[in-house]
mmCIF file of C-alpha atoms in Angstrom:
data_model
loop_
_atom_site.group_PDB
_atom_site.id
_atom_site.type_symbol
_atom_site.label_atom_id
_atom_site.label_comp_id
_atom_site.label_asym_id
_atom_site.label_seq_id
_atom_site.Cartn_x
_atom_site.Cartn_y
_atom_site.Cartn_z
ATOM 1 C CA UNK U 234 -14.484 -12.825 75.924
ATOM 2 C CA UNK U 235 -11.844 -10.538 74.416
ATOM 3 C CA UNK U 236 -13.689 -8.136 72.115
ATOM 4 C CA UNK U 237 -11.222 -5.353 71.374
ATOM 5 C CA UNK U 238 -7.484 -4.786 71.663
ATOM 6 C CA UNK U 239 -5.432 -1.616 71.491
ATOM 7 C CA UNK U 240 -1.697 -2.015 71.299
ATOM 8 C CA UNK U 241 1.523 -1.905 69.303
ATOM 9 C CA UNK U 242 1.799 -3.995 66.158
ATOM 10 C CA UNK U 243 4.974 -6.081 66.569
ATOM 11 C CA UNK U 244 4.659 -8.544 63.682
ATOM 12 C CA UNK U 245 2.474 -8.944 60.622
ATOM 13 C CA UNK U 246 2.850 -11.908 58.307
ATOM 14 C CA UNK U 247 -0.463 -12.736 56.669
ATOM 15 C CA UNK U 248 -2.634 -14.139 58.083
ATOM 16 C CA UNK U 249 -0.820 -13.808 61.449
ATOM 17 C CA UNK U 250 -0.300 -10.760 63.678
ATOM 18 C CA UNK U 251 1.444 -10.162 66.989
ATOM 19 C CA UNK U 252 0.031 -7.287 69.024
ATOM 20 C CA UNK U 253 1.587 -6.090 72.280
ATOM 21 C CA UNK U 254 -0.948 -4.796 74.784
ATOM 22 C CA UNK U 255 0.601 -3.487 78.021
ATOM 23 C CA UNK U 256 3.473 -5.957 77.875
ATOM 24 C CA UNK U 257 1.377 -8.952 76.766
ATOM 25 C CA UNK U 258 1.825 -10.257 73.213
ATOM 26 C CA UNK U 259 -1.417 -11.439 71.593
ATOM 27 C CA UNK U 260 -1.138 -13.814 68.615
ATOM 28 C CA UNK U 261 -3.952 -13.085 66.175
ATOM 29 C CA UNK U 262 -5.181 -14.247 62.804
ATOM 30 C CA UNK U 263 -6.782 -11.714 60.478
ATOM 31 C CA UNK U 264 -8.315 -11.597 56.994
ATOM 32 C CA UNK U 265 -6.538 -9.728 54.210
ATOM 33 C CA UNK U 266 -9.182 -7.003 54.382
ATOM 34 C CA UNK U 267 -7.644 -6.099 57.750
ATOM 35 C CA UNK U 268 -4.049 -6.429 56.509
ATOM 36 C CA UNK U 269 -4.753 -3.937 53.723
ATOM 37 C CA UNK U 270 -5.300 -1.133 56.253
ATOM 38 C CA UNK U 271 -2.749 -1.996 58.937
ATOM 39 C CA UNK U 272 0.012 0.470 59.758
ATOM 40 C CA UNK U 273 3.666 -0.529 59.738
ATOM 41 C CA UNK U 274 5.206 -2.504 62.587
ATOM 42 C CA UNK U 275 5.746 -0.443 65.712
ATOM 43 C CA UNK U 276 2.575 1.610 65.243
ATOM 44 C CA UNK U 277 -0.424 1.580 67.559
ATOM 45 C CA UNK U 278 -3.601 -0.044 66.284
ATOM 46 C CA UNK U 279 -7.100 -0.885 67.514
ATOM 47 C CA UNK U 280 -8.532 -4.246 66.446
ATOM 48 C CA UNK U 281 -11.893 -5.913 67.081
ATOM 49 C CA UNK U 282 -11.506 -9.543 68.069
ATOM 50 C CA UNK U 283 -13.348 -12.841 68.267
ATOM 51 C CA UNK U 284 -12.142 -15.668 70.512
ATOM 52 C CA UNK U 285 -12.635 -19.286 69.458
ATOM 53 C CA UNK U 286 -12.078 -21.902 72.187
ATOM 54 C CA UNK U 287 -11.200 -25.407 71.037
ATOM 55 C CA UNK U 288 -10.070 -28.488 72.939
ATOM 56 C CA UNK U 289 -6.485 -27.982 71.776
ATOM 57 C CA UNK U 290 -6.212 -24.188 71.470
ATOM 58 C CA UNK U 291 -7.674 -20.752 72.124
ATOM 59 C CA UNK U 292 -7.601 -18.797 68.839
ATOM 60 C CA UNK U 293 -8.036 -15.050 68.594
ATOM 61 C CA UNK U 294 -9.182 -13.514 65.309
ATOM 62 C CA UNK U 295 -8.769 -9.806 64.571
ATOM 63 C CA UNK U 296 -10.708 -7.392 62.360
ATOM 64 C CA UNK U 297 -10.268 -3.742 61.446
ATOM 65 C CA UNK U 298 -14.002 -3.007 61.764
ATOM 66 C CA UNK U 299 -16.936 -4.217 63.804
ATOM 67 C CA UNK U 300 -18.850 -4.900 60.589
ATOM 68 C CA UNK U 301 -16.226 -7.395 59.392
ATOM 69 C CA UNK U 302 -16.246 -9.110 62.765
ATOM 70 C CA UNK U 303 -20.040 -9.316 62.636
ATOM 71 C CA UNK U 304 -19.923 -10.939 59.205
ATOM 72 C CA UNK U 305 -17.251 -13.388 60.415
ATOM 73 C CA UNK U 306 -19.404 -14.349 63.403
ATOM 74 C CA UNK U 307 -22.376 -14.941 61.131
ATOM 75 C CA UNK U 308 -20.291 -16.952 58.677
ATOM 76 C CA UNK U 309 -18.969 -19.391 61.282
ATOM 77 C CA UNK U 310 -22.543 -20.111 62.382
ATOM 78 C CA UNK U 311 -23.267 -21.526 58.915
ATOM 79 C CA UNK U 312 -23.064 -25.323 58.788
ATOM 80 C CA UNK U 313 -19.741 -26.385 57.270
ATOM 81 C CA UNK U 314 -18.067 -22.955 57.560
ATOM 82 C CA UNK U 315 -15.259 -22.808 60.097
ATOM 83 C CA UNK U 316 -12.998 -19.959 61.131
ATOM 84 C CA UNK U 317 -10.411 -20.671 58.416
ATOM 85 C CA UNK U 318 -13.011 -20.537 55.656
ATOM 86 C CA UNK U 319 -14.551 -17.453 57.262
ATOM 87 C CA UNK U 320 -11.184 -15.669 57.041
ATOM 88 C CA UNK U 321 -10.742 -16.813 53.442
ATOM 89 C CA UNK U 322 -14.159 -15.436 52.487
ATOM 90 C CA UNK U 323 -13.459 -12.064 54.143
ATOM 91 C CA UNK U 324 -10.040 -11.993 52.448
ATOM 92 C CA UNK U 325 -11.486 -12.557 49.005
ATOM 93 C CA UNK U 326 -14.570 -10.357 48.992
ATOM 94 C CA UNK U 327 -15.665 -7.099 50.623
ATOM 95 C CA UNK U 328 -18.577 -7.036 53.045
ATOM 96 C CA UNK U 329 -20.815 -5.139 50.621
ATOM 97 C CA UNK U 330 -19.975 -7.453 47.722
ATOM 98 C CA UNK U 331 -20.687 -10.521 49.845
ATOM 99 C CA UNK U 332 -23.999 -9.001 50.920
ATOM 100 C CA UNK U 333 -24.902 -8.336 47.291
ATOM 101 C CA UNK U 334 -24.012 -11.927 46.281
ATOM 102 C CA UNK U 335 -26.268 -13.316 49.001
ATOM 103 C CA UNK U 336 -29.141 -10.969 48.241
ATOM 104 C CA UNK U 337 -28.947 -11.691 44.494
ATOM 105 C CA UNK U 338 -28.289 -15.419 44.875
ATOM 106 C CA UNK U 339 -24.984 -15.068 42.995
ATOM 107 C CA UNK U 340 -23.407 -18.488 43.560
ATOM 108 C CA UNK U 341 -20.972 -17.998 40.659
ATOM 109 C CA UNK U 342 -19.099 -15.182 42.437
ATOM 110 C CA UNK U 343 -19.049 -17.042 45.748
ATOM 111 C CA UNK U 344 -17.606 -20.223 44.220
ATOM 112 C CA UNK U 345 -14.567 -18.232 43.056
ATOM 113 C CA UNK U 346 -13.542 -17.887 46.708
ATOM 114 C CA UNK U 347 -11.103 -20.536 48.017
ATOM 115 C CA UNK U 348 -12.836 -23.425 49.746
ATOM 116 C CA UNK U 349 -16.322 -22.426 48.569
ATOM 117 C CA UNK U 350 -17.916 -25.012 46.310
ATOM 118 C CA UNK U 351 -21.387 -24.850 44.807
ATOM 119 C CA UNK U 352 -23.093 -26.512 47.768
ATOM 120 C CA UNK U 353 -21.356 -24.231 50.270
ATOM 121 C CA UNK U 354 -22.258 -21.179 48.183
ATOM 122 C CA UNK U 355 -25.901 -22.232 48.096
ATOM 123 C CA UNK U 356 -25.876 -22.869 51.850
ATOM 124 C CA UNK U 357 -24.310 -19.446 52.471
ATOM 125 C CA UNK U 358 -27.039 -17.767 50.443
ATOM 126 C CA UNK U 359 -29.864 -19.609 52.183
ATOM 127 C CA UNK U 360 -28.538 -19.258 55.732
ATOM 128 C CA UNK U 361 -27.068 -15.754 55.488
ATOM 129 C CA UNK U 362 -30.039 -13.942 53.929
ATOM 130 C CA UNK U 363 -31.689 -13.192 57.268
ATOM 131 C CA UNK U 364 -28.449 -12.408 59.097
ATOM 132 C CA UNK U 365 -27.008 -9.724 56.858
ATOM 133 C CA UNK U 366 -26.907 -6.087 57.803
ATOM 134 C CA UNK U 367 -27.554 -3.066 55.625
ATOM 135 C CA UNK U 368 -26.027 0.376 55.378
ATOM 136 C CA UNK U 369 -22.708 1.746 54.186
ATOM 137 C CA UNK U 370 -19.528 0.182 55.414
ATOM 138 C CA UNK U 371 -18.073 2.056 58.356
ATOM 139 C CA UNK U 372 -14.591 3.495 58.184
ATOM 140 C CA UNK U 373 -11.918 1.144 59.381
ATOM 141 C CA UNK U 374 -11.624 2.016 63.039
ATOM 142 C CA UNK U 375 -8.413 2.913 64.775
ATOM 143 C CA UNK U 376 -5.925 2.094 62.044
ATOM 144 C CA UNK U 377 -3.437 4.340 60.339
ATOM 145 C CA UNK U 378 -2.598 4.241 56.625
ATOM 146 C CA UNK U 379 -0.549 1.177 55.744
ATOM 147 C CA UNK U 380 3.053 1.564 54.762
ATOM 148 C CA UNK U 381 5.467 -1.001 53.357
ATOM 149 C CA UNK U 382 6.343 -4.007 55.495
ATOM 150 C CA UNK U 383 9.922 -4.451 54.305
ATOM 151 C CA UNK U 384 9.428 -8.194 53.735
ATOM 152 C CA UNK U 385 9.902 -10.177 50.516
ATOM 153 C CA UNK U 386 6.565 -9.254 48.913
ATOM 154 C CA UNK U 387 6.033 -11.996 46.294
ATOM 155 C CA UNK U 388 6.969 -14.979 48.463
ATOM 156 C CA UNK U 389 5.005 -13.563 51.397
ATOM 157 C CA UNK U 390 2.021 -13.047 49.104
ATOM 158 C CA UNK U 391 2.164 -16.669 47.901
ATOM 159 C CA UNK U 392 2.429 -17.904 51.514
ATOM 160 C CA UNK U 393 -0.553 -15.798 52.526
ATOM 161 C CA UNK U 394 -2.671 -17.091 49.629
ATOM 162 C CA UNK U 395 -1.805 -20.680 50.576
ATOM 163 C CA UNK U 396 -2.775 -19.924 54.195
ATOM 164 C CA UNK U 397 -6.108 -18.625 52.888
ATOM 165 C CA UNK U 398 -6.858 -21.951 51.221
ATOM 166 C CA UNK U 399 -5.436 -21.695 47.705
ATOM 167 C CA UNK U 400 -3.228 -24.506 46.403
ATOM 168 C CA UNK U 401 0.465 -23.617 46.271
ATOM 169 C CA UNK U 402 0.581 -23.967 42.471
ATOM 170 C CA UNK U 403 -2.464 -21.735 42.015
ATOM 171 C CA UNK U 404 -1.123 -19.127 44.437
ATOM 172 C CA UNK U 405 2.232 -18.993 42.622
ATOM 173 C CA UNK U 406 0.489 -18.703 39.259
ATOM 174 C CA UNK U 407 -1.777 -15.918 40.513
ATOM 175 C CA UNK U 408 1.202 -13.892 41.726
ATOM 176 C CA UNK U 409 3.308 -14.557 38.603
ATOM 177 C CA UNK U 410 0.547 -13.100 36.409
ATOM 178 C CA UNK U 411 0.854 -9.720 38.126
ATOM 179 C CA UNK U 412 3.301 -6.876 37.647
ATOM 180 C CA UNK U 413 4.577 -6.896 41.226
ATOM 181 C CA UNK U 414 7.429 -4.421 40.853
ATOM 182 C CA UNK U 415 7.327 -1.904 43.693
ATOM 183 C CA UNK U 416 4.196 -3.419 45.265
ATOM 184 C CA UNK U 417 3.880 -4.288 48.945
ATOM 185 C CA UNK U 418 2.764 -7.770 49.975
ATOM 186 C CA UNK U 419 -0.788 -6.675 50.829
ATOM 187 C CA UNK U 420 -1.258 -5.001 47.425
ATOM 188 C CA UNK U 421 0.000 -8.108 45.589
ATOM 189 C CA UNK U 422 -2.494 -10.241 47.526
ATOM 190 C CA UNK U 423 -5.297 -7.761 46.864
ATOM 191 C CA UNK U 424 -4.641 -7.758 43.101
ATOM 192 C CA UNK U 425 -4.306 -11.557 42.983
ATOM 193 C CA UNK U 426 -7.653 -12.004 44.794
ATOM 194 C CA UNK U 427 -9.352 -9.437 42.560
ATOM 195 C CA UNK U 428 -8.067 -11.188 39.443
ATOM 196 C CA UNK U 429 -9.285 -14.541 40.779
ATOM 197 C CA UNK U 430 -12.770 -13.182 41.422
ATOM 198 C CA UNK U 431 -12.981 -11.783 37.879
ATOM 199 C CA UNK U 432 -11.794 -14.984 36.182
#
């Protein structure tokens, strides 16, 4: 099992990363909560990972903190929640907010996340209650402050939202409603997800 990687960030295009570790390039998928705190390309970063082995592929998922990885691992143990939905949930809601929703039985907030219907929200609440952890969220480990990526922010943001499970039309609408001037891709995605959760 690959549990942690330290290397140079070569590419970042949500939700995909390419990390070079001693000459080996690892392809990773990560939630937006991790993208928000990533440094620019060429910087060194430490990421916590989870390996999923399927018949047709070995997929490596990356997280900025052990707490996010722990939540992801608990999410994919819930019936009907796969890795893609787990990433979408972590991208749309912070660990503490998710914990609060489960503890308070707040299905309304959970159903605002892409791919989470009422039945899935109810199942998450029932199955996750005993698995959640308490305490303040740890600092994101081993990452430097994020700086601009130099990509086309609005189109990259729409692509990332589609990859997270939103329909293309909805993703475009979410981004169009924002004042995106001068914003990096990650900030556009963050604001779009926050607006969606409040609607």
